[in-house]
Coordinates of C-alpha atoms and ligand atoms in Angstrom, one line a residue:
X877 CA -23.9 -22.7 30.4
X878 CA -24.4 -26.3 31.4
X879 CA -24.7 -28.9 29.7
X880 CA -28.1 -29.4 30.0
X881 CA -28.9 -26.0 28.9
X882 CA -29.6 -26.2 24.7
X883 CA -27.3 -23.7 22.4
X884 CA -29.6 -20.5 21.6
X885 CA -30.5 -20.5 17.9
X886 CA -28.5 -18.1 15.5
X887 CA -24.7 -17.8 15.0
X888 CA -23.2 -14.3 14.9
X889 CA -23.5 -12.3 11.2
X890 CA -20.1 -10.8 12.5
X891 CA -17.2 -12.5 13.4
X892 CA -16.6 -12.8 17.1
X893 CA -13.2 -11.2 18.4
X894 CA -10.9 -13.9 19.7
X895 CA -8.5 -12.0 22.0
X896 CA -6.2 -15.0 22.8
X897 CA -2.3 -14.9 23.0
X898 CA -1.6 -18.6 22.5
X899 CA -3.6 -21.7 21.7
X900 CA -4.2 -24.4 23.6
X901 CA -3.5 -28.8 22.2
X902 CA -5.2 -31.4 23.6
X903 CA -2.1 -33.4 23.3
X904 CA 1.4 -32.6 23.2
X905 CA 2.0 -34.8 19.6
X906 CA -0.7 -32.5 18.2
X907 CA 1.0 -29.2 20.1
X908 CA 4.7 -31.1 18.7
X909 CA 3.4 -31.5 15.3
X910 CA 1.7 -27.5 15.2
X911 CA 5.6 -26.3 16.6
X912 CA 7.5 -28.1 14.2
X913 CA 5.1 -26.3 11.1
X914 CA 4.4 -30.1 9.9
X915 CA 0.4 -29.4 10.7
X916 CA -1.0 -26.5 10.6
X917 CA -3.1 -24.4 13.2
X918 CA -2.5 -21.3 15.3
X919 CA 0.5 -21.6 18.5
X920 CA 0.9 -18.4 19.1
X921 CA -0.8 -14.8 18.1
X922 CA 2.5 -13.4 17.2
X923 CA 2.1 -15.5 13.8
X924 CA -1.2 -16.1 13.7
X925 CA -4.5 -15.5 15.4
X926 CA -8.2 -16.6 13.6
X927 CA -9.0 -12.8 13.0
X928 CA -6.0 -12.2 11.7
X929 CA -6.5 -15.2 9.3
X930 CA -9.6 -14.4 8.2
X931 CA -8.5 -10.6 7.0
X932 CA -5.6 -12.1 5.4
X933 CA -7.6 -14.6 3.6
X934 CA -10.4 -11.7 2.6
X935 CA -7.1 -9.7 1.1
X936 CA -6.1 -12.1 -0.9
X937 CA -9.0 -13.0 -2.0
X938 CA -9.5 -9.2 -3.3
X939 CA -6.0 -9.5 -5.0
X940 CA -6.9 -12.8 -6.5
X941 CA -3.5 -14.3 -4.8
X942 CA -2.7 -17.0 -3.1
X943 CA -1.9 -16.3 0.3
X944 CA -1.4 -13.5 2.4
X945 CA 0.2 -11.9 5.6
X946 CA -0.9 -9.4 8.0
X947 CA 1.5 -7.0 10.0
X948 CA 1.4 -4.2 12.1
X949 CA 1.3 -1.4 9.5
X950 CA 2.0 -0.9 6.0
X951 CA 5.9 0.4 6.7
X952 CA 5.8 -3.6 8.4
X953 CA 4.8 -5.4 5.2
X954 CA 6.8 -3.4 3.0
X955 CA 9.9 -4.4 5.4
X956 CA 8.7 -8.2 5.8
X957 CA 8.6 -8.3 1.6
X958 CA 11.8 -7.1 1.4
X959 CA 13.7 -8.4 4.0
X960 CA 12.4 -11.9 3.0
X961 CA 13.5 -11.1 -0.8
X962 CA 17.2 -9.5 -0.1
X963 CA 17.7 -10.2 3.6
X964 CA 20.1 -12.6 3.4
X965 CA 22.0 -11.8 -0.1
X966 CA 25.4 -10.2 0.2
X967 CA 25.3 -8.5 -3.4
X968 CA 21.0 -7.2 -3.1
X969 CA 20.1 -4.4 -4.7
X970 CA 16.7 -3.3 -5.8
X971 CA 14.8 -0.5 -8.2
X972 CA 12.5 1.6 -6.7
X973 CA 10.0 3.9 -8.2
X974 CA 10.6 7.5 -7.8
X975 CA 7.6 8.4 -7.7
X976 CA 6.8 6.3 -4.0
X977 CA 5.4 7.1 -0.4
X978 CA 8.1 8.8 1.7
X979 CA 8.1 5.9 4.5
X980 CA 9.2 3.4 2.1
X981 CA 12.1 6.1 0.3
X982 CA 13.2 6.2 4.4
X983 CA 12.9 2.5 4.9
X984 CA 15.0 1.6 2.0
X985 CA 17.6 4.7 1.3
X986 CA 18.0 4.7 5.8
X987 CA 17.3 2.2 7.7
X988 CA 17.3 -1.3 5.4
X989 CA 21.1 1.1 2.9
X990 CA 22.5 0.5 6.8
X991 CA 22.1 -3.4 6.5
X992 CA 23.8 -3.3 2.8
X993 CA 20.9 -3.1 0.5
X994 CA 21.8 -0.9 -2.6
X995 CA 19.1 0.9 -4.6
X996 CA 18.3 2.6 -7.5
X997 CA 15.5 4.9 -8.1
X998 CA 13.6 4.5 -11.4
X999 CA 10.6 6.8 -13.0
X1000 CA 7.4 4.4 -13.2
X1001 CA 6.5 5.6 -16.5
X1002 CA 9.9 4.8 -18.2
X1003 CA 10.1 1.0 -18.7
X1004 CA 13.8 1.5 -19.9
X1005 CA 15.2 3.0 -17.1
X1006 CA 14.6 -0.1 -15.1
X1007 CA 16.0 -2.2 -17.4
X1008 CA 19.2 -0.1 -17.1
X1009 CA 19.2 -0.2 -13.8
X1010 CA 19.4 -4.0 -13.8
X1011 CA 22.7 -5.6 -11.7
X1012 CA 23.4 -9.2 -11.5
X1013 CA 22.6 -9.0 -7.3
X1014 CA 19.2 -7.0 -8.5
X1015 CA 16.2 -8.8 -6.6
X1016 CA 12.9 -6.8 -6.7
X1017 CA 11.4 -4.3 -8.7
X1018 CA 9.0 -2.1 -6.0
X1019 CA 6.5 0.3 -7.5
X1020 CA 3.0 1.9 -6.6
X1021 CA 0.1 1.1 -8.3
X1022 CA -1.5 4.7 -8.5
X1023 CA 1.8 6.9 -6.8
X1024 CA 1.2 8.5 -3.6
X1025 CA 1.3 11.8 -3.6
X1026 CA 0.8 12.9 -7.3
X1027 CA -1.5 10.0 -8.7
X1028 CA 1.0 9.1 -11.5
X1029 CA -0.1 5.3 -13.2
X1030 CA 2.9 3.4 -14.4
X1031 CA 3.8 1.3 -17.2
X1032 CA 3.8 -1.7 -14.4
X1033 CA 3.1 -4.9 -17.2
X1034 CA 6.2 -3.5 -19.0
X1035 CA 8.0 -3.0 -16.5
X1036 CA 7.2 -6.9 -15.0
X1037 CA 8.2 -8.2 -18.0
X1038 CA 11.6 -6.9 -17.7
X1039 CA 11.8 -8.0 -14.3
X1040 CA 10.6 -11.7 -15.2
X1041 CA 13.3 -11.9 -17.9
X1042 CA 15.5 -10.9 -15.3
X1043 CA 14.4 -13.5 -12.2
X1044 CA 13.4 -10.3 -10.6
X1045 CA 10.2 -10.0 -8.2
X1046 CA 7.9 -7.4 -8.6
X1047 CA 6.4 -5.9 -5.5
X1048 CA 3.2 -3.3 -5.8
X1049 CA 2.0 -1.7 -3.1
X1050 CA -1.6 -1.1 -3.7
X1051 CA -2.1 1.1 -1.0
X1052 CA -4.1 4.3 -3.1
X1053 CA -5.5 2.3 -5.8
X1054 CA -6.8 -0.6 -3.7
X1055 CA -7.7 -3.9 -4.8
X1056 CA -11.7 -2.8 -5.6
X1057 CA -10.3 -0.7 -8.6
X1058 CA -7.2 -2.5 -9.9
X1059 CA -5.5 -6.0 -9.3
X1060 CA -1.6 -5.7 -9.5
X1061 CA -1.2 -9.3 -9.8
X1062 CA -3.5 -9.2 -13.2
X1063 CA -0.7 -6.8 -14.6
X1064 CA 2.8 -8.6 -13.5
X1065 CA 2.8 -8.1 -9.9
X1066 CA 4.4 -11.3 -7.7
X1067 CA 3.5 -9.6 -4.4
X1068 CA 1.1 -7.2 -3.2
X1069 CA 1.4 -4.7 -0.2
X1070 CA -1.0 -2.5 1.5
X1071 CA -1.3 0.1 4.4
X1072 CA -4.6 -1.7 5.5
X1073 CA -4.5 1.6 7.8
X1074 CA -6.0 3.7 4.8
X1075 CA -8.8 2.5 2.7
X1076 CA -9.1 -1.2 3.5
X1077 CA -9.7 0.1 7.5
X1078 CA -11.2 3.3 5.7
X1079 CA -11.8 5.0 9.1
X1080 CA -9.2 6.3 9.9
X1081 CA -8.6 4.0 13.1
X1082 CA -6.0 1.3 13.8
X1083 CA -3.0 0.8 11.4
X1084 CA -1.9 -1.9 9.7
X1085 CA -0.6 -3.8 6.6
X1086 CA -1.0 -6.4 4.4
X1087 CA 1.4 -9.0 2.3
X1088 CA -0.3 -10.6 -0.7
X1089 CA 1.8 -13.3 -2.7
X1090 CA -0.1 -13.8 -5.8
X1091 CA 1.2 -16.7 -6.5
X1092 CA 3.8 -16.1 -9.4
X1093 CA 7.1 -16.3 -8.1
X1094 CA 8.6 -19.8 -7.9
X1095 CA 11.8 -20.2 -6.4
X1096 CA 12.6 -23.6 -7.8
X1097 CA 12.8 -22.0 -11.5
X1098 CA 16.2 -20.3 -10.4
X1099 CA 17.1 -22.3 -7.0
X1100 CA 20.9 -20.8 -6.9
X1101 CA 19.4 -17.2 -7.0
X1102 CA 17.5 -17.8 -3.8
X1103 CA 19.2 -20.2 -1.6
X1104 CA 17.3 -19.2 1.6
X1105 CA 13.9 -19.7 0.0
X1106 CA 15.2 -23.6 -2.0
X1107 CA 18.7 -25.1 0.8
X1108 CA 18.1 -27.1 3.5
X1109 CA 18.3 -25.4 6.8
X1110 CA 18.3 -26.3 10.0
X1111 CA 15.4 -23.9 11.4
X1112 CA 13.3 -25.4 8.6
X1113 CA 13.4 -28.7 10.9
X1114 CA 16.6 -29.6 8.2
X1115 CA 14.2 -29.3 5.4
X1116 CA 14.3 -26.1 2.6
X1117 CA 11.2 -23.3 3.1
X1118 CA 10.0 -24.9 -0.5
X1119 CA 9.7 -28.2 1.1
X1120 CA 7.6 -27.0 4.1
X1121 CA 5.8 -24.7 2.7
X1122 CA 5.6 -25.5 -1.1
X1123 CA 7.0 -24.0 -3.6
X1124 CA 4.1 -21.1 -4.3
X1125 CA 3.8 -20.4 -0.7
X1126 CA 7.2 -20.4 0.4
X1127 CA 7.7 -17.3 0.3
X1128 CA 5.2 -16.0 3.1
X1129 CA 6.1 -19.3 4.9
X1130 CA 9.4 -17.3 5.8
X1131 CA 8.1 -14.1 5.9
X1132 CA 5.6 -15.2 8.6
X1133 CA 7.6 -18.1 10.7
X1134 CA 11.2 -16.0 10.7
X1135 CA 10.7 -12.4 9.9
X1136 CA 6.9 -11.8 11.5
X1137 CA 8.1 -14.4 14.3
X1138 CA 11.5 -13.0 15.3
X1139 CA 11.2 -9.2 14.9
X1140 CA 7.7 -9.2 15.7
X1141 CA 5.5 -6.5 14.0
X1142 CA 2.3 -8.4 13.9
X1143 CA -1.6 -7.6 13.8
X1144 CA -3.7 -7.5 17.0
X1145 CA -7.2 -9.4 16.6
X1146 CA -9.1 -6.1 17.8
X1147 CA -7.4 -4.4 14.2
X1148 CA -8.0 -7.5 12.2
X1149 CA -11.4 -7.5 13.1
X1150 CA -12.3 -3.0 12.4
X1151 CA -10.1 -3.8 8.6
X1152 CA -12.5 -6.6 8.2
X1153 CA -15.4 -4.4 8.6
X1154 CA -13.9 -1.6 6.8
X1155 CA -13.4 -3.9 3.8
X1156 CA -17.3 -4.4 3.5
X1157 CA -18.3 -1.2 2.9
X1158 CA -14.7 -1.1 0.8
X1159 CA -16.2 -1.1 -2.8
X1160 CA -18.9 2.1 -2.0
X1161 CA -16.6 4.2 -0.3
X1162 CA -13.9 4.4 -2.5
X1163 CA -16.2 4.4 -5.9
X1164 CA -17.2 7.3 -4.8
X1165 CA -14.0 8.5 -3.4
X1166 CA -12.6 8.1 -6.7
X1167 CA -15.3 10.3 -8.4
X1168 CA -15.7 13.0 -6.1
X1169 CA -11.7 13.2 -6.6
X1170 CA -12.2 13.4 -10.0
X1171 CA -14.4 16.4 -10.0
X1172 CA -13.2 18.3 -7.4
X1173 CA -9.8 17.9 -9.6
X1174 CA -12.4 19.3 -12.9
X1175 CA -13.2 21.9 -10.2
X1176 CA -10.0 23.3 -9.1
X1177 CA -8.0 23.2 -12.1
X1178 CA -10.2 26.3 -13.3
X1179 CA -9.5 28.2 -9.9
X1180 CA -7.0 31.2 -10.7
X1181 CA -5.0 30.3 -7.2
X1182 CA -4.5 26.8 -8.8
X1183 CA -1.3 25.9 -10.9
X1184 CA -1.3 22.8 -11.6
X1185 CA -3.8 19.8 -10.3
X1186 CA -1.7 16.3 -10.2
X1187 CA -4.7 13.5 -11.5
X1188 CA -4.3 11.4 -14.1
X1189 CA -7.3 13.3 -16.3
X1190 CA -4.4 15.9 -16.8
X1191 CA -1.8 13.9 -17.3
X1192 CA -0.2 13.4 -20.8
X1193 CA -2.0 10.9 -23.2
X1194 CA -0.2 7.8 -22.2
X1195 CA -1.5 8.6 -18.5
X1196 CA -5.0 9.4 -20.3
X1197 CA -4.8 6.1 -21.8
X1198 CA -3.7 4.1 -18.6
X1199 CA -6.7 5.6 -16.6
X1200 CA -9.1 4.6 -19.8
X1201 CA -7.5 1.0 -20.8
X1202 CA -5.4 -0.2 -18.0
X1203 CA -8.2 -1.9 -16.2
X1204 CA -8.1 1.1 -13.2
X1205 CA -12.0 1.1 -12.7
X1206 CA -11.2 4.8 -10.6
X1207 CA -7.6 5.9 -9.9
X1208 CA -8.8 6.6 -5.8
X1209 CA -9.3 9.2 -3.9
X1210 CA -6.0 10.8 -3.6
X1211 CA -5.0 13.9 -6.1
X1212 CA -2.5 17.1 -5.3
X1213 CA -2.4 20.3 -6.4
X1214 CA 0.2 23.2 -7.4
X1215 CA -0.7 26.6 -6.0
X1216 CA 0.0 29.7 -7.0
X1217 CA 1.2 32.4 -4.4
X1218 CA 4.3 32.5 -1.9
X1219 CA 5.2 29.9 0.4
X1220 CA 3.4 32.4 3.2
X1221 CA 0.1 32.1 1.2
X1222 CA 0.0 28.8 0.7
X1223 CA 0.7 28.4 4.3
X1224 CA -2.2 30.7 5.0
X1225 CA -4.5 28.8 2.7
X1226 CA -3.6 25.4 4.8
X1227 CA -4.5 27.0 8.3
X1228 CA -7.7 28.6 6.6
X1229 CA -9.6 25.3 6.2
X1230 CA -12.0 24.6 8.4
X1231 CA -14.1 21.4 7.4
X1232 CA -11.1 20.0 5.8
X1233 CA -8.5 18.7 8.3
X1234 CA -4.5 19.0 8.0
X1235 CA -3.3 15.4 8.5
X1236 CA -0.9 12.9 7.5
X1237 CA -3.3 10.3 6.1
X1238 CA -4.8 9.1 3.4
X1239 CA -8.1 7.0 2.7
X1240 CA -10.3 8.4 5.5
X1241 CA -14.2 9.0 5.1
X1242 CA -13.1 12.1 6.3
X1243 CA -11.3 14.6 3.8
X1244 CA -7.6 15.6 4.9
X1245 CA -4.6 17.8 2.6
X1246 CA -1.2 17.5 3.9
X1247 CA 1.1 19.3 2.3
X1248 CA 3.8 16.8 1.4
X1249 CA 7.1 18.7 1.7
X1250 CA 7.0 19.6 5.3
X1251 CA 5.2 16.4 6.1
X1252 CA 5.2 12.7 4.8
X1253 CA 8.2 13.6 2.4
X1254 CA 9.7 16.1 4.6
X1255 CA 13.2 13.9 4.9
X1256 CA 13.6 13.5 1.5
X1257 CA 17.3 14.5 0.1
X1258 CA 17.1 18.0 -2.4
X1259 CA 17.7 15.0 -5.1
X1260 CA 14.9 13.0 -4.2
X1261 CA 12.7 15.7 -4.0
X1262 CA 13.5 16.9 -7.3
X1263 CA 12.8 13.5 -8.8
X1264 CA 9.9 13.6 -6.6
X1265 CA 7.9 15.8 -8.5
X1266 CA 6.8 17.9 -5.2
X1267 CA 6.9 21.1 -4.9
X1268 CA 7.1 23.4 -1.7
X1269 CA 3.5 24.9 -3.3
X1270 CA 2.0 20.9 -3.7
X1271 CA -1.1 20.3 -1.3
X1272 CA -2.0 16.5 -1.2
X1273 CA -6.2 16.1 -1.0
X1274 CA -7.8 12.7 0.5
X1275 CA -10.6 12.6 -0.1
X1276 CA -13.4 11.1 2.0
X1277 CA -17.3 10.8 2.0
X1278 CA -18.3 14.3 2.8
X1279 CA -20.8 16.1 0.0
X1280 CA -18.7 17.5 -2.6
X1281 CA -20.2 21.0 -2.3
X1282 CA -19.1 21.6 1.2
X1283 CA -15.8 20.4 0.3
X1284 CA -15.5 22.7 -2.7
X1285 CA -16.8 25.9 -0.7
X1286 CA -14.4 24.7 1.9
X1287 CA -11.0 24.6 -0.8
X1288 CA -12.6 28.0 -2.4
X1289 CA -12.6 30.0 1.0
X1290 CA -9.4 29.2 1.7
X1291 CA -7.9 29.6 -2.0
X1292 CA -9.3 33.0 -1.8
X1293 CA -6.1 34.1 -0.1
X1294 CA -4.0 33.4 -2.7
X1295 CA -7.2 34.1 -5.3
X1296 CA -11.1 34.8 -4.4
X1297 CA -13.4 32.6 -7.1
X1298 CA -16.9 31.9 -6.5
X1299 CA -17.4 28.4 -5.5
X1300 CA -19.7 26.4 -8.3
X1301 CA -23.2 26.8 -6.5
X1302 CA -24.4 23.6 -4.7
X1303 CA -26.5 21.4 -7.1
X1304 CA -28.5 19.6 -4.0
X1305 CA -28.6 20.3 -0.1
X1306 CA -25.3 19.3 1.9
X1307 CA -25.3 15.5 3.0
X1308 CA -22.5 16.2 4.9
X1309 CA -22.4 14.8 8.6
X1310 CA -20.8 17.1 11.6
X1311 CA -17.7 15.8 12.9
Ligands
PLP1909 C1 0.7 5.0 4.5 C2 1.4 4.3 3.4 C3 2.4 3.3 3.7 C4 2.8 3.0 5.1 O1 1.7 2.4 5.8 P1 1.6 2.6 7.4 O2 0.3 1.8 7.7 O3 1.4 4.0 7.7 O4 2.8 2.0 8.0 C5 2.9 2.6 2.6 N1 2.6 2.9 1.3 C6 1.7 3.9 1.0 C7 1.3 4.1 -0.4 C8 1.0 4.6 2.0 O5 0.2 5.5 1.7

């Protein structure tokens, strides 16, 4: 276009994608200033990219924190939180739900136990086994906001207050419950984490992850306890993270200009821009998500091939009372189930689906079961798994957009190798779409 030619009326409703590796100054004082993090704006997309920065700012917005970083995948965010929390202590040790995603049980008993970090699992729902866990070198508390695989709520603003008496950060990941039914850091959490890859994305497409700091955690109340976040250091341009950054946001200053920079697992624009989208249809597909979980878990706890259906409507009365009065407006789309039957039949059962897929995922418009033990928890220890809760016979169900008739005539057909029951008859004509 010329100059002479005038700008066409109308600016784009969605954002344009701005594939760009680095970013041009007009000046080398402005490109100086940029480098040196004493101005802010974008140098290169390996920590930031105007895509990028605009999902991290919608995610944080949905968390109601105050600042955010997006990574490559969820397994990156959970590593950036906790390598920017423990990385550098010699004595770091940190409590971990047992009831948690298998990536993060591998991440932390594998590949961060070879660096030196010590952990100790603790059951969400018991407040006093984290306390007991407590050591003087213990950092972070990490627990799941609805637990992935078996939908188990915790005690979480128990459990933070412990950790606050303790100068000990809490980290969520939000992943299954996502931030349109609950807010972690309304409940104790200091950071967030998500697999954007599940229902913020919500199609099933590109993966990625999310780092929310909510804004809690202050360094400067306890400086001697994190030295790396409150010293002077030279690649802080001889200045302390706190300094650069403030005191609020130094946190995800370092997780983004050391760990994002120098080990590199960051988001492309092209994925920034399908979680953006994803996130605006966000709040529909996962209230009715949640529901349609709901009664297909009503559904299949009556079916004789069933044992036991993991949801917290059959959980004890503390889980009951969680659901009800713990600000969860839905506990997500994600239940499991118990079958009854041999490990042969239950095998059978899997291969007999036909609209439901077999996949490792979860928050998908499309429904998938994966059956956890051979699967996304298949490397777990015979002690973790115990503590786990899964079973050789549990089935995980995500569930997606499909009608829930078809989805229950699909579960009932293949049940009916372990035990035929007559699916519910359809109350209105199938809305589902072919695949
Ligand atoms: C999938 C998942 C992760 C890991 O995220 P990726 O995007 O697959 O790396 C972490 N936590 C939970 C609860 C998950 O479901």
């Amino acid at each position: 276009m010329t100059a002479a030619t005038p700008a066409p009326l109308g600016t784009p409703i969605v954002r344009p994608i701005h594939h760009s590796a680095a970013y041009a100054f007009e000046t080398l004082a402005d490109a100086r200033e940029v480098f040196a993090q004493r101005a802010s704006g974008f140098t290169y997309a390996r920590t930031g990219n105007p895509n990028v920065a605009a999902l991290e700012a919608e995610v944080a917005r949905l968390e109601g924190g105050e600042c955010a970083v997006a990574t490559s995948s969820g397994q990156a965010a959970v590593s950036l939180a906790l390598l920017t929390l423990t990385g550098p202590a010699k004595d770091a040790h940190v409590v971990v739900s047992s009831r948690i995603y298998g990536g993060t049980v591998d991440l932390l008993t594998d590949t961060l136990a070879d660096t030196g970090l010590e952990v100790t699992f603790a059951d969400p729902r018991e407040p006093q086994q984290w306390e007991d866990a407590l050591r003087p070198g213990t950092r972070v508390f990490f627990l799941e906001s609805v637990a992935n695989p078996l939908t188990e709520l915790p005690e979480l603003e128990a459990i933070a207050e412990i950790a606050h008496r303790n100068g000990v950060v809490v980290i969520v990941d939000n992943t299954v419950a996502t931030p349109h039914l609950y807010t972690p850091g309304r409940h104790g959490a200091d950071l967030v984490v998500h697999s954007a890859t599940k229902y913020l994305s919500g199609h099933g497409g590109p993966l990625g992850g999310v780092l929310v700091d909510t804004g809690s955690f202050d360094p400067t109340e306890d400086p001697e306890r994190w030295p790396w976040l409150t010293r002077k250091h030279h690649r802080w341009g001889d200045r302390s993270p706190v300094e650069v950054f403030g005191a609020r946001r130094a946190l995800l200053g370092v997780a983004r200009c050391k760990y994002l920079n120098d080990l590199g697992p960051c988001m492309g624009a092209t994925t920034a821009h399908e979680i953006l989208q994803g996130i605006t249809t966000l709040g529909v597909r996962v209230e009715r998500q949640s529901a349609t979980a709901e009664r297909l878990a009503l559904t299949l706890a009556e079916h004789p091939a069933v044992e036991r259906v993991h949801h917290p409507r059959f959980g004890d009365p503390r889980q009951q009372q969680l659901r009800e009065t713990g600000s969860y407006r839905g506990v997500g789309g994600v239940f499991s189930i118990d079958l009854k039957g041999t490990p042969e039949q239950v095998e059978h059962a899997v291969n007999s689906l036909r609209l439901i897929k077999l996949a490792a995922n979860i928050g998908d418009v499309r429904t998938l079961v994966a059956h956890p033990a051979s699967m996304t928890h298949c490397r777990l220890t015979p002690e973790q798994f115990r503590v786990s809760g899964i079973t050789e016979r549990t089935l995980r169900v995500s569930v997606g957009l499909e009608d829930e008739a078809d989805l229950t005539a699909d579960l009932f057909q293949a049940l009916s190798v372990i035990a035929p029951a007559h699916a519910p008859q359809p109350r209105s004509a199938s809305t589902t779409a072919a695949h």
